mmCIF file with all atom_site columns, C-alpha atoms in Angstrom:
data_model
loop_
_atom_site.group_PDB
_atom_site.id
_atom_site.type_symbol
_atom_site.label_atom_id
_atom_site.label_alt_id
_atom_site.label_comp_id
_atom_site.label_asym_id
_atom_site.label_entity_id
_atom_site.label_seq_id
_atom_site.pdbx_PDB_ins_code
_atom_site.Cartn_x
_atom_site.Cartn_y
_atom_site.Cartn_z
_atom_site.occupancy
_atom_site.B_iso_or_equiv
_atom_site.pdbx_formal_charge
_atom_site.auth_seq_id
_atom_site.auth_comp_id
_atom_site.auth_asym_id
_atom_site.auth_atom_id
_atom_site.pdbx_PDB_model_num
ATOM 1   C CA . MET A 1 1   ? 81.166  96.555  65.601  1.00 44.00 ? 40  MET A CA 1
ATOM 2   C CA . PHE A 1 2   ? 82.384  98.037  68.896  1.00 45.00 ? 41  PHE A CA 1
ATOM 3   C CA . ASP A 1 3   ? 84.024  101.375 69.379  1.00 48.00 ? 42  ASP A CA 1
ATOM 4   C CA . SER A 1 4   ? 87.248  100.580 71.240  1.00 47.00 ? 43  SER A CA 1
ATOM 5   C CA . GLU A 1 5   ? 86.958  103.770 73.300  1.00 50.00 ? 44  GLU A CA 1
ATOM 6   C CA . THR A 1 6   ? 83.524  102.895 74.687  1.00 45.00 ? 45  THR A CA 1
ATOM 7   C CA . VAL A 1 7   ? 84.202  99.282  75.611  1.00 47.00 ? 46  VAL A CA 1
ATOM 8   C CA . ALA A 1 8   ? 85.615  98.988  79.109  1.00 52.00 ? 47  ALA A CA 1
ATOM 9   C CA . GLU A 1 9   ? 88.359  96.461  79.512  1.00 58.00 ? 48  GLU A CA 1
ATOM 10  C CA . GLU A 1 10  ? 87.041  93.617  81.642  1.00 61.00 ? 49  GLU A CA 1
ATOM 11  C CA . PRO A 1 11  ? 89.318  92.282  84.337  1.00 71.00 ? 50  PRO A CA 1
ATOM 12  C CA . ASN A 1 12  ? 90.626  88.797  83.816  1.00 89.00 ? 51  ASN A CA 1
ATOM 13  C CA . PRO A 1 13  ? 91.156  87.460  87.356  1.00 93.00 ? 52  PRO A CA 1
ATOM 14  C CA . GLN A 1 14  ? 93.951  84.966  87.823  1.00 95.00 ? 53  GLN A CA 1
ATOM 15  C CA . HIS A 1 15  ? 93.848  82.780  90.930  1.00 97.00 ? 54  HIS A CA 1
ATOM 16  C CA . SER A 1 16  ? 96.599  80.451  92.089  1.00 97.00 ? 55  SER A CA 1
ATOM 17  C CA . PRO A 1 17  ? 96.614  78.268  95.195  1.00 97.00 ? 56  PRO A CA 1
ATOM 18  C CA . ILE A 1 18  ? 99.563  78.632  97.557  1.00 97.00 ? 57  ILE A CA 1
ATOM 19  C CA . PHE A 1 19  ? 101.170 75.620  99.203  1.00 96.00 ? 58  PHE A CA 1
ATOM 20  C CA . GLY A 1 20  ? 104.166 76.275  101.398 1.00 94.00 ? 59  GLY A CA 1
ATOM 21  C CA . ASN A 1 21  ? 106.354 79.140  102.495 1.00 93.00 ? 60  ASN A CA 1
ATOM 22  C CA . ALA A 1 22  ? 108.326 79.459  99.247  1.00 95.00 ? 61  ALA A CA 1
ATOM 23  C CA . GLU A 1 23  ? 105.137 79.875  97.189  1.00 96.00 ? 62  GLU A CA 1
ATOM 24  C CA . TYR A 1 24  ? 103.705 82.294  99.725  1.00 95.00 ? 63  TYR A CA 1
ATOM 25  C CA . GLN A 1 25  ? 106.826 84.490  99.749  1.00 95.00 ? 64  GLN A CA 1
ATOM 26  C CA . ALA A 1 26  ? 107.019 84.416  95.936  1.00 96.00 ? 65  ALA A CA 1
ATOM 27  C CA . ALA A 1 27  ? 103.350 85.498  95.734  1.00 97.00 ? 66  ALA A CA 1
ATOM 28  C CA . VAL A 1 28  ? 103.964 88.375  98.164  1.00 97.00 ? 67  VAL A CA 1
ATOM 29  C CA . ASP A 1 29  ? 107.034 89.496  96.187  1.00 97.00 ? 68  ASP A CA 1
ATOM 30  C CA . THR A 1 30  ? 105.072 89.316  92.922  1.00 97.00 ? 69  THR A CA 1
ATOM 31  C CA . ILE A 1 31  ? 102.115 91.283  94.215  1.00 97.00 ? 70  ILE A CA 1
ATOM 32  C CA . LEU A 1 32  ? 104.313 93.943  95.828  1.00 97.00 ? 71  LEU A CA 1
ATOM 33  C CA . ARG A 1 33  ? 106.127 94.493  92.506  1.00 96.00 ? 72  ARG A CA 1
ATOM 34  C CA . LYS A 1 34  ? 102.750 95.182  90.862  1.00 96.00 ? 73  LYS A CA 1
ATOM 35  C CA . ALA A 1 35  ? 101.774 97.893  93.349  1.00 97.00 ? 74  ALA A CA 1
ATOM 36  C CA . SER A 1 36  ? 101.288 101.339 91.879  1.00 97.00 ? 75  SER A CA 1
ATOM 37  C CA . SER A 1 37  ? 99.406  103.309 94.549  1.00 97.00 ? 76  SER A CA 1
ATOM 38  C CA . ARG A 1 38  ? 98.509  101.465 97.739  1.00 98.00 ? 77  ARG A CA 1
ATOM 39  C CA . ILE A 1 39  ? 99.685  98.448  99.712  1.00 98.00 ? 78  ILE A CA 1
ATOM 40  C CA . ARG A 1 40  ? 97.807  97.115  102.751 1.00 98.00 ? 79  ARG A CA 1
ATOM 41  C CA . ILE A 1 41  ? 99.267  94.327  104.877 1.00 98.00 ? 80  ILE A CA 1
ATOM 42  C CA . PHE A 1 42  ? 97.656  92.478  107.751 1.00 97.00 ? 81  PHE A CA 1
ATOM 43  C CA . ASP A 1 43  ? 99.554  89.769  109.622 1.00 96.00 ? 82  ASP A CA 1
ATOM 44  C CA . HIS A 1 44  ? 100.262 88.417  113.074 1.00 94.00 ? 83  HIS A CA 1
ATOM 45  C CA . THR A 1 45  ? 103.831 89.731  112.936 1.00 94.00 ? 84  THR A CA 1
ATOM 46  C CA . LEU A 1 46  ? 106.001 91.008  110.121 1.00 92.00 ? 85  LEU A CA 1
ATOM 47  C CA . GLY A 1 47  ? 108.383 88.175  109.347 1.00 88.00 ? 86  GLY A CA 1
ATOM 48  C CA . LYS A 1 48  ? 112.066 88.397  108.545 1.00 91.00 ? 87  LYS A CA 1
ATOM 49  C CA . GLU A 1 49  ? 111.216 88.070  104.843 1.00 94.00 ? 88  GLU A CA 1
ATOM 50  C CA . PHE A 1 50  ? 110.059 91.694  104.994 1.00 95.00 ? 89  PHE A CA 1
ATOM 51  C CA . ASN A 1 51  ? 113.572 92.624  106.052 1.00 95.00 ? 90  ASN A CA 1
ATOM 52  C CA . SER A 1 52  ? 115.183 91.256  102.894 1.00 95.00 ? 91  SER A CA 1
ATOM 53  C CA . SER A 1 53  ? 117.092 93.890  100.963 1.00 96.00 ? 92  SER A CA 1
ATOM 54  C CA . GLU A 1 54  ? 115.188 93.032  97.755  1.00 96.00 ? 93  GLU A CA 1
ATOM 55  C CA . ARG A 1 55  ? 111.740 93.435  99.342  1.00 96.00 ? 94  ARG A CA 1
ATOM 56  C CA . VAL A 1 56  ? 112.670 96.643  101.157 1.00 97.00 ? 95  VAL A CA 1
ATOM 57  C CA . GLU A 1 57  ? 114.209 98.076  97.984  1.00 97.00 ? 96  GLU A CA 1
ATOM 58  C CA . GLY A 1 58  ? 110.998 97.258  96.105  1.00 97.00 ? 97  GLY A CA 1
ATOM 59  C CA . LEU A 1 59  ? 108.954 99.045  98.764  1.00 97.00 ? 98  LEU A CA 1
ATOM 60  C CA . ARG A 1 60  ? 111.328 102.014 98.592  1.00 97.00 ? 99  ARG A CA 1
ATOM 61  C CA . ARG A 1 61  ? 110.896 102.230 94.809  1.00 97.00 ? 100 ARG A CA 1
ATOM 62  C CA . PHE A 1 62  ? 107.125 102.009 95.260  1.00 98.00 ? 101 PHE A CA 1
ATOM 63  C CA . LEU A 1 63  ? 107.160 104.892 97.755  1.00 97.00 ? 102 LEU A CA 1
ATOM 64  C CA . LEU A 1 64  ? 109.450 106.995 95.552  1.00 96.00 ? 103 LEU A CA 1
ATOM 65  C CA . ALA A 1 65  ? 107.281 106.493 92.455  1.00 96.00 ? 104 ALA A CA 1
ATOM 66  C CA . ASN A 1 66  ? 104.587 108.868 93.720  1.00 96.00 ? 105 ASN A CA 1
ATOM 67  C CA . ARG A 1 67  ? 104.398 110.876 96.912  1.00 94.00 ? 106 ARG A CA 1
ATOM 68  C CA . ARG A 1 68  ? 100.742 109.831 97.308  1.00 96.00 ? 107 ARG A CA 1
ATOM 69  C CA . ASN A 1 69  ? 101.624 106.123 97.406  1.00 98.00 ? 108 ASN A CA 1
ATOM 70  C CA . SER A 1 70  ? 100.909 104.559 100.767 1.00 98.00 ? 109 SER A CA 1
ATOM 71  C CA . LEU A 1 71  ? 101.866 101.492 102.762 1.00 98.00 ? 110 LEU A CA 1
ATOM 72  C CA . GLN A 1 72  ? 99.585  100.501 105.639 1.00 98.00 ? 111 GLN A CA 1
ATOM 73  C CA . ILE A 1 73  ? 100.512 97.626  107.940 1.00 97.00 ? 112 ILE A CA 1
ATOM 74  C CA . VAL A 1 74  ? 98.443  96.176  110.780 1.00 97.00 ? 113 VAL A CA 1
ATOM 75  C CA . LEU A 1 75  ? 99.980  93.559  113.048 1.00 97.00 ? 114 LEU A CA 1
ATOM 76  C CA . HIS A 1 76  ? 98.757  91.651  116.063 1.00 96.00 ? 115 HIS A CA 1
ATOM 77  C CA . ASP A 1 77  ? 102.245 91.928  117.548 1.00 95.00 ? 116 ASP A CA 1
ATOM 78  C CA . SER A 1 78  ? 104.622 94.720  116.522 1.00 93.00 ? 117 SER A CA 1
ATOM 79  C CA . ARG A 1 79  ? 107.206 94.029  119.246 1.00 91.00 ? 118 ARG A CA 1
ATOM 80  C CA . THR A 1 80  ? 109.443 91.956  116.951 1.00 89.00 ? 119 THR A CA 1
ATOM 81  C CA . LEU A 1 81  ? 109.926 94.732  114.365 1.00 92.00 ? 120 LEU A CA 1
ATOM 82  C CA . ASP A 1 82  ? 113.101 96.031  116.049 1.00 88.00 ? 121 ASP A CA 1
ATOM 83  C CA . ARG A 1 83  ? 114.693 92.600  115.965 1.00 90.00 ? 122 ARG A CA 1
ATOM 84  C CA . ASP A 1 84  ? 113.303 91.159  112.706 1.00 93.00 ? 123 ASP A CA 1
ATOM 85  C CA . CYS A 1 85  ? 112.737 94.175  110.438 1.00 94.00 ? 124 CYS A CA 1
ATOM 86  C CA . PRO A 1 86  ? 115.239 96.997  111.031 1.00 95.00 ? 125 PRO A CA 1
ATOM 87  C CA . ARG A 1 87  ? 115.193 97.827  107.293 1.00 95.00 ? 126 ARG A CA 1
ATOM 88  C CA . ILE A 1 88  ? 111.416 98.375  107.431 1.00 95.00 ? 127 ILE A CA 1
ATOM 89  C CA . LEU A 1 89  ? 111.926 100.693 110.398 1.00 94.00 ? 128 LEU A CA 1
ATOM 90  C CA . ARG A 1 90  ? 114.586 102.655 108.453 1.00 95.00 ? 129 ARG A CA 1
ATOM 91  C CA . LEU A 1 91  ? 112.106 102.896 105.578 1.00 95.00 ? 130 LEU A CA 1
ATOM 92  C CA . LEU A 1 92  ? 109.522 104.215 108.053 1.00 95.00 ? 131 LEU A CA 1
ATOM 93  C CA . ARG A 1 93  ? 111.946 106.885 109.267 1.00 94.00 ? 132 ARG A CA 1
ATOM 94  C CA . THR A 1 94  ? 112.642 107.984 105.683 1.00 95.00 ? 133 THR A CA 1
ATOM 95  C CA . TYR A 1 95  ? 109.079 107.782 104.322 1.00 95.00 ? 134 TYR A CA 1
ATOM 96  C CA . GLY A 1 96  ? 107.064 108.293 107.511 1.00 93.00 ? 135 GLY A CA 1
ATOM 97  C CA . GLN A 1 97  ? 104.483 110.409 105.704 1.00 94.00 ? 136 GLN A CA 1
ATOM 98  C CA . SER A 1 98  ? 103.606 107.418 103.489 1.00 96.00 ? 137 SER A CA 1
ATOM 99  C CA . ILE A 1 99  ? 103.877 104.481 105.905 1.00 96.00 ? 138 ILE A CA 1
ATOM 100 C CA . SER A 1 100 ? 101.639 103.609 108.847 1.00 96.00 ? 139 SER A CA 1
ATOM 101 C CA . ILE A 1 101 ? 102.174 100.648 111.164 1.00 96.00 ? 140 ILE A CA 1
ATOM 102 C CA . HIS A 1 102 ? 99.384  99.784  113.589 1.00 97.00 ? 141 HIS A CA 1
ATOM 103 C CA . GLU A 1 103 ? 98.806  97.079  116.177 1.00 97.00 ? 142 GLU A CA 1
ATOM 104 C CA . THR A 1 104 ? 95.388  95.530  116.721 1.00 97.00 ? 143 THR A CA 1
ATOM 105 C CA . HIS A 1 105 ? 93.377  96.089  119.888 1.00 97.00 ? 144 HIS A CA 1
ATOM 106 C CA . PRO A 1 106 ? 92.426  93.003  121.945 1.00 95.00 ? 145 PRO A CA 1
ATOM 107 C CA . THR A 1 107 ? 88.996  92.897  120.256 1.00 92.00 ? 146 THR A CA 1
ATOM 108 C CA . ALA A 1 108 ? 90.626  92.197  116.880 1.00 92.00 ? 147 ALA A CA 1
ATOM 109 C CA . LYS A 1 109 ? 93.225  89.650  118.016 1.00 92.00 ? 148 LYS A CA 1
ATOM 110 C CA . SER A 1 110 ? 90.929  86.785  116.936 1.00 91.00 ? 149 SER A CA 1
ATOM 111 C CA . VAL A 1 111 ? 91.465  87.544  113.238 1.00 93.00 ? 150 VAL A CA 1
ATOM 112 C CA . TYR A 1 112 ? 93.822  84.801  112.110 1.00 94.00 ? 151 TYR A CA 1
ATOM 113 C CA . ASP A 1 113 ? 94.143  84.962  108.314 1.00 95.00 ? 152 ASP A CA 1
ATOM 114 C CA . PRO A 1 114 ? 96.844  87.327  107.032 1.00 96.00 ? 153 PRO A CA 1
ATOM 115 C CA . PHE A 1 115 ? 96.561  89.056  103.685 1.00 97.00 ? 154 PHE A CA 1
ATOM 116 C CA . VAL A 1 116 ? 98.245  91.603  101.441 1.00 98.00 ? 155 VAL A CA 1
ATOM 117 C CA . ILE A 1 117 ? 96.168  93.886  99.203  1.00 98.00 ? 156 ILE A CA 1
ATOM 118 C CA . VAL A 1 118 ? 97.599  95.857  96.299  1.00 98.00 ? 157 VAL A CA 1
ATOM 119 C CA . ASP A 1 119 ? 95.835  98.691  94.473  1.00 96.00 ? 158 ASP A CA 1
ATOM 120 C CA . ASP A 1 120 ? 92.298  97.463  95.163  1.00 95.00 ? 159 ASP A CA 1
ATOM 121 C CA . ARG A 1 121 ? 92.775  94.789  92.480  1.00 96.00 ? 160 ARG A CA 1
ATOM 122 C CA . SER A 1 122 ? 94.978  91.973  93.764  1.00 97.00 ? 161 SER A CA 1
ATOM 123 C CA . PHE A 1 123 ? 95.620  90.070  96.963  1.00 98.00 ? 162 PHE A CA 1
ATOM 124 C CA . VAL A 1 124 ? 97.538  87.285  98.649  1.00 98.00 ? 163 VAL A CA 1
ATOM 125 C CA . HIS A 1 125 ? 95.520  85.544  101.369 1.00 97.00 ? 164 HIS A CA 1
ATOM 126 C CA . ARG A 1 126 ? 96.919  83.029  103.815 1.00 96.00 ? 165 ARG A CA 1
ATOM 127 C CA . PHE A 1 127 ? 94.167  80.942  105.414 1.00 94.00 ? 166 PHE A CA 1
ATOM 128 C CA . HIS A 1 128 ? 95.792  80.947  108.871 1.00 92.00 ? 167 HIS A CA 1
ATOM 129 C CA . PHE A 1 129 ? 98.945  82.600  110.190 1.00 86.00 ? 168 PHE A CA 1
ATOM 130 C CA . ASP A 1 130 ? 100.251 79.226  111.383 1.00 87.00 ? 169 ASP A CA 1
ATOM 131 C CA . GLU A 1 131 ? 99.954  77.703  107.889 1.00 86.00 ? 170 GLU A CA 1
ATOM 132 C CA . MET A 1 132 ? 101.331 78.588  104.482 1.00 85.00 ? 171 MET A CA 1
ATOM 133 C CA . ARG A 1 133 ? 98.302  77.529  102.463 1.00 94.00 ? 172 ARG A CA 1
ATOM 134 C CA . GLY A 1 134 ? 96.454  80.303  100.737 1.00 96.00 ? 173 GLY A CA 1
ATOM 135 C CA . LEU A 1 135 ? 95.324  82.000  97.552  1.00 97.00 ? 174 LEU A CA 1
ATOM 136 C CA . PHE A 1 136 ? 97.044  84.432  95.225  1.00 98.00 ? 175 PHE A CA 1
ATOM 137 C CA . ALA A 1 137 ? 94.687  86.579  93.111  1.00 97.00 ? 176 ALA A CA 1
ATOM 138 C CA . LEU A 1 138 ? 95.719  89.021  90.410  1.00 97.00 ? 177 LEU A CA 1
ATOM 139 C CA . ASP A 1 139 ? 93.391  91.487  88.689  1.00 96.00 ? 178 ASP A CA 1
ATOM 140 C CA . ASP A 1 140 ? 90.374  90.525  90.802  1.00 97.00 ? 179 ASP A CA 1
ATOM 141 C CA . PRO A 1 141 ? 88.758  93.769  92.021  1.00 96.00 ? 180 PRO A CA 1
ATOM 142 C CA . ILE A 1 142 ? 85.575  91.981  93.120  1.00 96.00 ? 181 ILE A CA 1
ATOM 143 C CA . GLY A 1 143 ? 87.407  89.407  95.246  1.00 96.00 ? 182 GLY A CA 1
ATOM 144 C CA . THR A 1 144 ? 89.774  92.066  96.542  1.00 97.00 ? 183 THR A CA 1
ATOM 145 C CA . HIS A 1 145 ? 86.871  94.234  97.709  1.00 97.00 ? 184 HIS A CA 1
ATOM 146 C CA . THR A 1 146 ? 86.096  91.751  100.508 1.00 96.00 ? 185 THR A CA 1
ATOM 147 C CA . PHE A 1 147 ? 89.647  92.089  101.835 1.00 97.00 ? 186 PHE A CA 1
ATOM 148 C CA . ILE A 1 148 ? 89.530  95.888  101.546 1.00 98.00 ? 187 ILE A CA 1
ATOM 149 C CA . GLU A 1 149 ? 86.464  95.920  103.794 1.00 97.00 ? 188 GLU A CA 1
ATOM 150 C CA . ARG A 1 150 ? 88.088  93.506  106.256 1.00 96.00 ? 189 ARG A CA 1
ATOM 151 C CA . PHE A 1 151 ? 91.247  95.594  106.328 1.00 98.00 ? 190 PHE A CA 1
ATOM 152 C CA . ALA A 1 152 ? 89.195  98.726  107.063 1.00 97.00 ? 191 ALA A CA 1
ATOM 153 C CA . GLU A 1 153 ? 87.536  96.955  110.000 1.00 97.00 ? 192 GLU A CA 1
ATOM 154 C CA . ILE A 1 154 ? 90.887  95.729  111.337 1.00 97.00 ? 193 ILE A CA 1
ATOM 155 C CA . TRP A 1 155 ? 92.406  99.195  110.853 1.00 98.00 ? 194 TRP A CA 1
ATOM 156 C CA . GLU A 1 156 ? 89.570  100.714 112.891 1.00 97.00 ? 195 GLU A CA 1
ATOM 157 C CA . ALA A 1 157 ? 90.287  98.173  115.647 1.00 97.00 ? 196 ALA A CA 1
ATOM 158 C CA . SER A 1 158 ? 93.965  99.146  115.846 1.00 97.00 ? 197 SER A CA 1
ATOM 159 C CA . SER A 1 159 ? 96.201  101.991 116.958 1.00 96.00 ? 198 SER A CA 1
ATOM 160 C CA . PRO A 1 160 ? 99.540  103.341 115.780 1.00 95.00 ? 199 PRO A CA 1
ATOM 161 C CA . ALA A 1 161 ? 102.269 101.058 117.085 1.00 91.00 ? 200 ALA A CA 1
ATOM 162 C CA . VAL A 1 162 ? 105.485 102.399 115.601 1.00 82.00 ? 201 VAL A CA 1
ATOM 163 C CA . SER A 1 163 ? 106.301 105.953 114.675 1.00 74.00 ? 202 SER A CA 1
ATOM 164 C CA . ALA A 1 164 ? 108.933 107.419 112.399 1.00 64.00 ? 203 ALA A CA 1
ATOM 165 C CA . THR A 1 165 ? 110.527 109.313 115.290 1.00 60.00 ? 204 THR A CA 1
ATOM 166 C CA . THR A 1 166 ? 111.728 108.206 118.682 1.00 53.00 ? 205 THR A CA 1
ATOM 167 C CA . LEU A 1 167 ? 110.719 110.449 121.584 1.00 44.00 ? 206 LEU A CA 1
ATOM 168 C CA . GLY A 1 168 ? 112.764 110.557 124.733 1.00 39.00 ? 207 GLY A CA 1
ATOM 169 C CA . LEU A 1 169 ? 114.767 112.701 127.090 1.00 35.00 ? 208 LEU A CA 1
#
């Protein structure tokens, strides 16, 4: 007989293949809704889907839930944010203490497989930024660990790209 307080609950990873943009966007929406402390995003650019009112509202709720919650984004090209993601930029201005947006240095531009990590336990991984095939993993801390390490390496090879304030004369 086991004492329920001494038995650690084992994770039960759930993996689902992703085929196509609709499945990819649904996986990203699902994983973002599950976030409770930290979201890390790496992509070539942040697509217009991140500007949807539903996704931005979900991110806003996530940031409001706890002042220690954080959203880190690394992009190869941040120039399209003004045009494609004005709602994300408004979110950055409101929650600048919790959001960081970086752009990769030239040495990291060869990384080609975007991913989203949530709470060190779940991820969405696209095999190449030009394709919508990938993998969606829930409750997989071991598999997620690989992406956490990759994100840390990419983060180190990047610099802040967008700030919450605009400086000028």
